[in-house]
Coordinates of C-alpha atoms and ligand atoms in Angstrom, one line a residue:
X11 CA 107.8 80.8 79.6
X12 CA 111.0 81.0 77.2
X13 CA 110.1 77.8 75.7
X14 CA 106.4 78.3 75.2
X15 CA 107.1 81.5 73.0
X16 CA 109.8 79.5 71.0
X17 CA 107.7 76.7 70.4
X18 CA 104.8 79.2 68.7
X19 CA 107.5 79.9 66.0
X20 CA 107.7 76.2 64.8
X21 CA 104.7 75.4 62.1
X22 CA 102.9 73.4 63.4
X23 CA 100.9 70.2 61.1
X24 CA 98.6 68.1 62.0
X25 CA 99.7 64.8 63.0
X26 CA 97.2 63.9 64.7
X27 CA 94.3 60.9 64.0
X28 CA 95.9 61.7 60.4
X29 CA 96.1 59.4 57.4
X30 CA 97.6 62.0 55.4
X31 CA 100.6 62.4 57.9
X32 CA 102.9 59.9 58.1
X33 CA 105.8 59.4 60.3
X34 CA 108.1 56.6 59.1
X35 CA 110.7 54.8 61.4
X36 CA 113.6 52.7 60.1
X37 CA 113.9 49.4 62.2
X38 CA 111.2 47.7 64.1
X39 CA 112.9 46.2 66.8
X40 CA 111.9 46.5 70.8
X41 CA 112.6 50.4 70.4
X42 CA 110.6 51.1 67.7
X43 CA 107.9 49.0 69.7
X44 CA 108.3 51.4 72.8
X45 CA 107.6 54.2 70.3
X46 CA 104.6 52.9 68.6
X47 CA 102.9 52.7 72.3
X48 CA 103.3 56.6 72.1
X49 CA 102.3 56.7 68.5
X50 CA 98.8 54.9 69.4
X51 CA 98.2 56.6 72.4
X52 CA 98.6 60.1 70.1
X53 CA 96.8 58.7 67.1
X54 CA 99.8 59.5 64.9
X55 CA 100.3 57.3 61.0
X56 CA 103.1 55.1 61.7
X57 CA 105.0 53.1 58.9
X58 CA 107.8 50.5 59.7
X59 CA 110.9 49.8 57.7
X60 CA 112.5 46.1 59.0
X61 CA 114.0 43.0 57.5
X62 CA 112.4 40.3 59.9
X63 CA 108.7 39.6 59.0
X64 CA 107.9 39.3 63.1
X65 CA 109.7 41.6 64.4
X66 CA 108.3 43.5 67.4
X67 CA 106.5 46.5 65.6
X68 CA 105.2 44.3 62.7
X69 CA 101.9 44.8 65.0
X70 CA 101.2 47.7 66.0
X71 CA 102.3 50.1 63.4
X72 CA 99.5 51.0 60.7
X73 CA 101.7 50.1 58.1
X74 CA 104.8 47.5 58.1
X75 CA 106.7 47.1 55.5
X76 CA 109.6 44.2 55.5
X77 CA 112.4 45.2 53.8
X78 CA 116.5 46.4 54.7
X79 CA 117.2 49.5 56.0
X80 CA 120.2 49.3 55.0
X81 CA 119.5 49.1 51.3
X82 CA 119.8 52.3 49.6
X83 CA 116.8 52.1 47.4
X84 CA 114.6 49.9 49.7
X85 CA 114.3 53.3 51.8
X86 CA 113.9 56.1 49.2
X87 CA 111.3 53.6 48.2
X88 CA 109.8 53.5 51.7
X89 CA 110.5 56.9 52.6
X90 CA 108.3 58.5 49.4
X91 CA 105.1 58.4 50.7
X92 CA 106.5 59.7 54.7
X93 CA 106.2 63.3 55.9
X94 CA 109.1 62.6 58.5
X95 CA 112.0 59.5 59.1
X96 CA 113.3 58.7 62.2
X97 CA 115.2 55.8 63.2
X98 CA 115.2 53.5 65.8
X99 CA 118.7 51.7 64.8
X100 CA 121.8 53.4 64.1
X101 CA 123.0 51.2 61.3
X102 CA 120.8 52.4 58.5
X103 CA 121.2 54.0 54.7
X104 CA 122.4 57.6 55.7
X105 CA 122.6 58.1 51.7
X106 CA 118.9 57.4 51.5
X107 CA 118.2 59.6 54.8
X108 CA 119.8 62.3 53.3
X109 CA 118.5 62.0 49.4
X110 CA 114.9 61.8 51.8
X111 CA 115.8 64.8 53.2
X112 CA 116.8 67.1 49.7
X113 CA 113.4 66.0 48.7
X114 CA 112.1 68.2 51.2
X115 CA 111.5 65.8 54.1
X116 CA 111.5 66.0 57.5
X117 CA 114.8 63.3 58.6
X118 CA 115.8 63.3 62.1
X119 CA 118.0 62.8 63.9
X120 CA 120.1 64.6 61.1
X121 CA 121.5 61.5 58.8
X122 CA 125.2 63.6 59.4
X123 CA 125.0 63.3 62.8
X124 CA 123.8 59.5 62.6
X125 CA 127.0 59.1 60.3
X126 CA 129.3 61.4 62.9
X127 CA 128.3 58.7 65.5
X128 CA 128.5 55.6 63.8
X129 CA 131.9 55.8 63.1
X130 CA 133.3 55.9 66.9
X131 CA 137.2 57.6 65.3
X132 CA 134.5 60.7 63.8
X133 CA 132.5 60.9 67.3
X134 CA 135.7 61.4 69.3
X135 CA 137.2 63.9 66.9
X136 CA 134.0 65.7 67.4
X137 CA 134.7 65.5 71.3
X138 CA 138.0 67.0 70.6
X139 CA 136.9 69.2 69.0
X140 CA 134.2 70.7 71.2
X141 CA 135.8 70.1 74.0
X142 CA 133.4 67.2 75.6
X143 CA 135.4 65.7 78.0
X144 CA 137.0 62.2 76.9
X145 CA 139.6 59.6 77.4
X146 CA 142.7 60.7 75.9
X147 CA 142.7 58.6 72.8
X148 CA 144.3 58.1 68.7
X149 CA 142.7 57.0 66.0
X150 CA 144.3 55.0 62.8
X151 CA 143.4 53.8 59.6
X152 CA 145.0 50.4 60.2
X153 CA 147.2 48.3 62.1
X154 CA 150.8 49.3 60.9
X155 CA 149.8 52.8 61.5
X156 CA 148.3 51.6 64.7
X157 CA 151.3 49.7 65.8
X158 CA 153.3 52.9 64.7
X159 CA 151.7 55.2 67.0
X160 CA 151.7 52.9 69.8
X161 CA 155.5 52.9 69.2
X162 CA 155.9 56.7 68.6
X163 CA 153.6 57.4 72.1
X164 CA 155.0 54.6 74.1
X165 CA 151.5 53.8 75.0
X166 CA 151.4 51.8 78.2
X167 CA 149.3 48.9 78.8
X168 CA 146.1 48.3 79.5
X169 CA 144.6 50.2 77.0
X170 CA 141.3 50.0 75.6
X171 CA 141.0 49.3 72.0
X172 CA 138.0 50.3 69.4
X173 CA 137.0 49.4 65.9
X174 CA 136.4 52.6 64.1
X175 CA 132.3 51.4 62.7
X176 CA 130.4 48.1 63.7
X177 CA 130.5 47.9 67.0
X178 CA 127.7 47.4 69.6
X179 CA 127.0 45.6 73.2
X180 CA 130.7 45.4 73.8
X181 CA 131.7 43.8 70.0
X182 CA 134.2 45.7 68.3
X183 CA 136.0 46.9 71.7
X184 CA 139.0 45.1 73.3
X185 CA 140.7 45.8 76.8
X186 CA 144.5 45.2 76.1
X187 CA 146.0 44.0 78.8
X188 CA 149.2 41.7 77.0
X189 CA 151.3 41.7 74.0
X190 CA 149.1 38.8 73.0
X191 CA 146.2 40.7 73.4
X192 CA 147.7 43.0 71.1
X193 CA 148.2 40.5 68.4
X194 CA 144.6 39.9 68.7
X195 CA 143.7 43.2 67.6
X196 CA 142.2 43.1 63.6
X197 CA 143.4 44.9 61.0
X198 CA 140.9 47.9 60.5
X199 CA 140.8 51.4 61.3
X200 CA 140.1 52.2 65.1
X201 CA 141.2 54.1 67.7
X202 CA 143.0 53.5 70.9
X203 CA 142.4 54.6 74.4
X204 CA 143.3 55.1 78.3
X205 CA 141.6 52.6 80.1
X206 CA 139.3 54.6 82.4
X207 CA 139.5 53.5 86.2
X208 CA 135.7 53.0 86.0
X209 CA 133.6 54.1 89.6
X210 CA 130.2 54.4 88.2
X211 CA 129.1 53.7 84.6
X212 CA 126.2 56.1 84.2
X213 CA 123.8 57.6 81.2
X214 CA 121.4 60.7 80.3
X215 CA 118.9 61.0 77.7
X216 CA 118.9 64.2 76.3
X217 CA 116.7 65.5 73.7
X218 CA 116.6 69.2 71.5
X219 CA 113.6 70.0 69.2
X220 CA 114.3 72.4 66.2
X221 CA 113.8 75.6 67.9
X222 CA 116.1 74.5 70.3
X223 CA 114.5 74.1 73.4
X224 CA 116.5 70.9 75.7
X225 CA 115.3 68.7 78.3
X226 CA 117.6 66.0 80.1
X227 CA 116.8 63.1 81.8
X228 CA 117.9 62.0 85.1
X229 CA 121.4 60.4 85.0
X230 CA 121.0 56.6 85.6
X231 CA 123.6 54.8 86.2
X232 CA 124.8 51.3 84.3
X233 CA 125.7 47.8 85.6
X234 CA 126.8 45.4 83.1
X235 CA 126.5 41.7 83.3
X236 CA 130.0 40.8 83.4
X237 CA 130.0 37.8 80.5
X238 CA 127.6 39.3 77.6
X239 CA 128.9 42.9 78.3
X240 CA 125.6 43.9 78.4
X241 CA 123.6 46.2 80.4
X242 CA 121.8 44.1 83.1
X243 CA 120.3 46.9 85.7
X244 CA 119.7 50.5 85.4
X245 CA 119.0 52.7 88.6
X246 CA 117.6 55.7 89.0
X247 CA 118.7 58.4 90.5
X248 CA 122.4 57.1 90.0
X249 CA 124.8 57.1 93.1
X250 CA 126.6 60.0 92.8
X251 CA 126.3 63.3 94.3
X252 CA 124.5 66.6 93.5
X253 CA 127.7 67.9 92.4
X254 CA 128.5 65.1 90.0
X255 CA 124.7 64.6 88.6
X256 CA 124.6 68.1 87.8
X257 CA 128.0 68.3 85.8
X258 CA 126.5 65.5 83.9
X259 CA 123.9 67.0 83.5
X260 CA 125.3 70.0 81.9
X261 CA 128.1 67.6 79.7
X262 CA 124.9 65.6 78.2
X263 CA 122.5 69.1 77.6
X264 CA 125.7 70.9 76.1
X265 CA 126.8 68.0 73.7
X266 CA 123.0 68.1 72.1
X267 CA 123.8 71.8 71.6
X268 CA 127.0 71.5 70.0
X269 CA 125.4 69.0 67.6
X270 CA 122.2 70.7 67.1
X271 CA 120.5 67.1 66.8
X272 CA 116.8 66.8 66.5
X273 CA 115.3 64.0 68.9
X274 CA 116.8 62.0 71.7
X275 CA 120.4 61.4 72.5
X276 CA 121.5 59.0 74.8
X277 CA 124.9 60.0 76.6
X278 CA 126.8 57.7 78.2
X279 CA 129.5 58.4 80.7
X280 CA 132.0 57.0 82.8
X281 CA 133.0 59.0 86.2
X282 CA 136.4 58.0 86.8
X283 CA 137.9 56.6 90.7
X284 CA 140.2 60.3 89.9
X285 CA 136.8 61.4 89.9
X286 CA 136.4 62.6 86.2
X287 CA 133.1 62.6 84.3
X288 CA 134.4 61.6 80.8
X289 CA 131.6 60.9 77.5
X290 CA 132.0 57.1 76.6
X291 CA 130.0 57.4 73.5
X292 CA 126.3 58.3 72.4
X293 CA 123.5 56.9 70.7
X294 CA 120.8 59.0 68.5
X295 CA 118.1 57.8 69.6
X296 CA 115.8 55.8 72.8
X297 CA 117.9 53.8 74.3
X298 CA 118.2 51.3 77.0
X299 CA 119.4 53.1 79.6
X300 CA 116.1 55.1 79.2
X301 CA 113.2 52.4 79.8
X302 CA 112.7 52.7 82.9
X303 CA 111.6 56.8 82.3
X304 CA 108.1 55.1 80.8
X305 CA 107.0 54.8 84.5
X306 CA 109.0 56.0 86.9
X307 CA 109.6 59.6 84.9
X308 CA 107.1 62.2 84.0
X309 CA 107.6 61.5 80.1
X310 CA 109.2 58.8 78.9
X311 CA 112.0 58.6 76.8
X312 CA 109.9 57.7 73.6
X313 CA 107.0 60.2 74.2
X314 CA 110.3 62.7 74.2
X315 CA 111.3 61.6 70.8
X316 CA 108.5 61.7 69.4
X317 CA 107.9 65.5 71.0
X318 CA 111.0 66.2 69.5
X319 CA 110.7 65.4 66.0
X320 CA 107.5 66.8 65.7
X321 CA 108.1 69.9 66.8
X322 CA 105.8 70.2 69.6
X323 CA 106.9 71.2 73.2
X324 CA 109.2 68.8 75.4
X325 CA 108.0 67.2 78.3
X326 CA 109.0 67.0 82.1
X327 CA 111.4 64.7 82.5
X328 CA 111.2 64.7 86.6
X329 CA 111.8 61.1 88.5
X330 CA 108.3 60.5 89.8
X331 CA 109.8 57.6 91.7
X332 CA 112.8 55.9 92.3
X333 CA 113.6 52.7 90.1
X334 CA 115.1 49.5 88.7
X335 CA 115.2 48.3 85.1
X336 CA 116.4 44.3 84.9
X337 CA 117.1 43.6 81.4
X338 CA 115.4 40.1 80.7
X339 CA 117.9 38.1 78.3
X340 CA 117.6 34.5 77.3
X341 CA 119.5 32.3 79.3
X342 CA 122.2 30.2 78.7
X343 CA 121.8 27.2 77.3
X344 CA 118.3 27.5 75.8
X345 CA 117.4 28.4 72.5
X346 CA 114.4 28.1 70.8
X347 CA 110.4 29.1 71.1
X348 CA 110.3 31.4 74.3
X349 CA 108.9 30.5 77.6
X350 CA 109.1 32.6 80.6
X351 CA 109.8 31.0 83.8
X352 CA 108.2 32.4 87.1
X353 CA 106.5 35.1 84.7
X354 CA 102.9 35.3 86.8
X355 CA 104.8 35.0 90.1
X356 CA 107.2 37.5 89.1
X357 CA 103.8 39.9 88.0
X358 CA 103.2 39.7 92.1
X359 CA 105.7 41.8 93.0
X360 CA 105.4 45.5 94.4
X361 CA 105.8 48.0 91.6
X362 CA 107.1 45.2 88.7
X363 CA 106.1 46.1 85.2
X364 CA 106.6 43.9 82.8
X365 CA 107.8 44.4 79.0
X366 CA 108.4 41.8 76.4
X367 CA 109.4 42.8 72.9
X368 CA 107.3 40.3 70.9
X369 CA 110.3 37.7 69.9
X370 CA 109.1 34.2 69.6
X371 CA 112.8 32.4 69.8
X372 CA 115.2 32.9 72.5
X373 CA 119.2 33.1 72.2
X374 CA 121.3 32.9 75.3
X375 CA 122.3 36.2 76.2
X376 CA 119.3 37.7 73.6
X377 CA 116.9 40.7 75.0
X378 CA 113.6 39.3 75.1
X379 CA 112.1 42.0 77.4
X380 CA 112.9 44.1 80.7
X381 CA 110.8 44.6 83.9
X382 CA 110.6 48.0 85.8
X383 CA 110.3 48.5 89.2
X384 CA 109.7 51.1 91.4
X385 CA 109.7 51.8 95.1
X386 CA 109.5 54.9 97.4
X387 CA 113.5 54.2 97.7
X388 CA 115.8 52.8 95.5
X389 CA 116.8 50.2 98.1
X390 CA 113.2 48.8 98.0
X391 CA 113.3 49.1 94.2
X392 CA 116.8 47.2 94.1
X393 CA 115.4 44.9 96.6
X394 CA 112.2 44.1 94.5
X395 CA 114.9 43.7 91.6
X396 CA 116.6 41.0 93.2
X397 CA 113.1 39.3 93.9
X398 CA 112.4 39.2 89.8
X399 CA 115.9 38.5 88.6
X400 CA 115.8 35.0 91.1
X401 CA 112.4 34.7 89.6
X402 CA 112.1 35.5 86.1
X403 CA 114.3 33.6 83.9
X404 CA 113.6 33.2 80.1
X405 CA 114.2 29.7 79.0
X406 CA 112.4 27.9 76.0
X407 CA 109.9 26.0 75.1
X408 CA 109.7 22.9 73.0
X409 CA 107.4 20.4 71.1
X410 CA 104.5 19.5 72.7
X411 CA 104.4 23.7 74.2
X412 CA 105.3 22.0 77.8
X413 CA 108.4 23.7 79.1
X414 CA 111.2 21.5 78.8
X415 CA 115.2 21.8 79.7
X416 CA 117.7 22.5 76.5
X417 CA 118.5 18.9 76.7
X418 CA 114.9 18.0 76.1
X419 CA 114.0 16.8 79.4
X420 CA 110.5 17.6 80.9
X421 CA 111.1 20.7 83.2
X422 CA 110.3 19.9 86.8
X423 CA 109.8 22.2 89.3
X424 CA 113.2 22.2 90.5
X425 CA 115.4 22.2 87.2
Ligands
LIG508 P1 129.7 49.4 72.5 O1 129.6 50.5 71.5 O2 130.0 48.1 71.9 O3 128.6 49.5 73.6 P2 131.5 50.8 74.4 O4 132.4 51.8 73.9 O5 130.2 51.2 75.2 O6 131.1 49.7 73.3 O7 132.3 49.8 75.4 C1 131.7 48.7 76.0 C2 132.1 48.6 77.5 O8 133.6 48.5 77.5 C3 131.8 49.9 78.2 O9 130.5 49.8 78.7 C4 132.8 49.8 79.3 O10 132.4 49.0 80.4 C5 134.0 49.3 78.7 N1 134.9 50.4 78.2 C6 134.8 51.0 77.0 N2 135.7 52.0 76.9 C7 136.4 52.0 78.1 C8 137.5 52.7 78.6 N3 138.1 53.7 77.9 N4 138.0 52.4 79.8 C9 137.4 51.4 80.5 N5 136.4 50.6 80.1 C10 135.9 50.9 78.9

């Protein structure tokens, strides 16, 4: 009842099957895709700020508008005519978010804490100084200083080592294991940290709307694909037991408090062999780790956002079922128009759900799409995951629309 009577304090505007309301979203990758499902399904205006011409929400919103969100004066432009910003992409103008917002509109998450997280040195000061639990770490501005401190600590190796801003799917972070590895390092400000003894790699989306009220998501847990450094499987519920899910749970609802964001934040965590839960980093904003809450929770990840920036009530976030999400990414190898091997045998399969994001070429290694299964058990659901990862594979296709091998043979059934 607490959060019903809070939520009758927030004004509420109509939103809905409104042409006068519009809610604009910078980027219009997969993400902002996911959202626009919610968006149609609610009848809510939807304008779209991206660079690429095709990119996945260039159908679907009711307005697209192709342009850089990174250019200061491409989104006050954009933003003029929008009742509330919100971003599916960390790196955007935060100068322009915030010269939105003193014109009295609606920008969230906050552009400071967008600008807090995108510099990874800022976000673990923050963690200090909150104390959110972390991996003992030191930032610098460069590498003298960083070669200094190194020095002045006697830092041991392995130690992991961060670039300050840019980073993302594993770029911009090196495990140093060697003095050469050291010498590797670029010159640009960063920080440096213990190398966590990793047991589980695991995640929450949170969300806060501006009266306060919290919901968490399940804690999933993480595995990476161990070339791209990218996630490859997410299961829910995560490994781990009571005990440790609900001390995540408390780290991930207590770090949206301390920063009083506005929308979703995804929290990821590593719990340590010694058996520590320590915050990796966090993203403002649906994420990855949270597909698979679009069927297998009560709300989804991007129905949440949404809830949350608009000020209306959060939704259940219980796991209905058990599940799986495989991330599809472009294999090696082939590059070029998409075709998806296996696809309609794939769509056979218990519980499968199938997502593509709308990209014509493939990359190896690029995320075209993810599939989401669920089972009565997470075993069956893994098992079912195995079946569509030996299945589904996303090659191209060439000329004559025929699948064909990269080297331009004609595919046979065996290749
Ligand atoms: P990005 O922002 O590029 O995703 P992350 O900080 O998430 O970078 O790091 C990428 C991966 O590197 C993590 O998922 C984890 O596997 C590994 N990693 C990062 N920091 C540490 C650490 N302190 N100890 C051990 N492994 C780490």
């Amino acid at each position: 009842m607490p959060a019903l009577k809070k939520v009758l304090l927030i004004k509420m505007e109509n939103y809905f099957s409104s042409k006068y309301k519009k809610i604009g979203i910078l980027g219009g990758g997969q993400l902002g895709k996911m959202l626009l499902d919610v968006t149609r399904r609610y009848d809510l205006y939807t304008k779209v700020l991206d660079p690429t011409a095709d990119a996945p929400c260039s159908v679907g919103s009711k307005e697209f508008v192709q342009g850089s969100f990174n250019d200061y004066d491409t989104v006050m432009q954009f933003g003029q005519d929008c009742d509330i910003i919100t971003i599916e992409i960390e790196n955007v103008n935060t100068q322009a978010m915030k010269d939105l917002q003193a014109m009295g509109k609606k920008v969230f998450p906050q552009p400071e804490i967008v600008e807090l997280i995108k510099n990874k040195v800022q976000q673990k000061q923050f963690y200090q100084d909150h104390q959110v639990p972390a991996a003992p770490w030191f930032g610098f501005k460069n590498k003298a200083e960083m070669l200094r401190r190194i020095e002045k600590n006697s830092t041991q190796l392995p130690f992991v080592w961060k670039s300050a801003v840019g980073g993302y799917d594993g770029r911009g972070v090196i495990i140093v294991r060697s003095k050469s590895d050291i010498e590797s390092i670029p010159d640009v400000p960063g920080l440096i940290e213990e190398l966590a003894a990793i047991e589980h790699e695991i995640a929450i989306v949170a969300a806060r709307n501006e009266v306060g009220e919290v919901r968490v998501f399940p804690p999933v847990e993480m595995a990476f694909h161990p070339v791209a450094n990218l996630v490859e499987y997410v299961f829910c519920p995560a490994d781990l037991s009571a005990e440790y899910l609900d001390a995540a749970g408390i780290i991930a609802h207590s770090l949206v408090e301390k920063l009083q964001i506005v929308g979703l934040l995804a929290v990821e965590m590593f719990v340590t062999k010694k058996g520590k839960i320590w915050v990796n980093e966090c993203a403002p904003r649906v994420h990855n780790s949270g597909h698979l809450t679009i069927e297998a929770c009560i709300t989804s990840q991007f129905e949440q956002h949404l809830r949350a920036i608009l000020g209306f009530p959060l939704g259940n976030t219980d796991l209905i079922r058990p599940a799986v999400m495989v991330n599809l990414t472009g294999e090696e190898n082939f590059s070029g128009p998409v075709f998806y091997e296996g696809a309609e045998k794939m769509l056979a399969i218990d519980g499968a759900y199938l997502h593509l994001y709308g990209k014509t070429e493939t990359r190896p290694y690029r995320k075209m799409g993810h599939v989401t299964i669920t089972a009565d058990s997470l075993d069956k659901a893994k098992e079912n995951a195995m079946k569509v990862k030996d299945i589904l594979k996303v090659k191209s296709l060439k000329g004559d629309g025929r699948p064909k091998t990269e080297d331009g043979r004609r595919k046979t059934e065996k290749s």
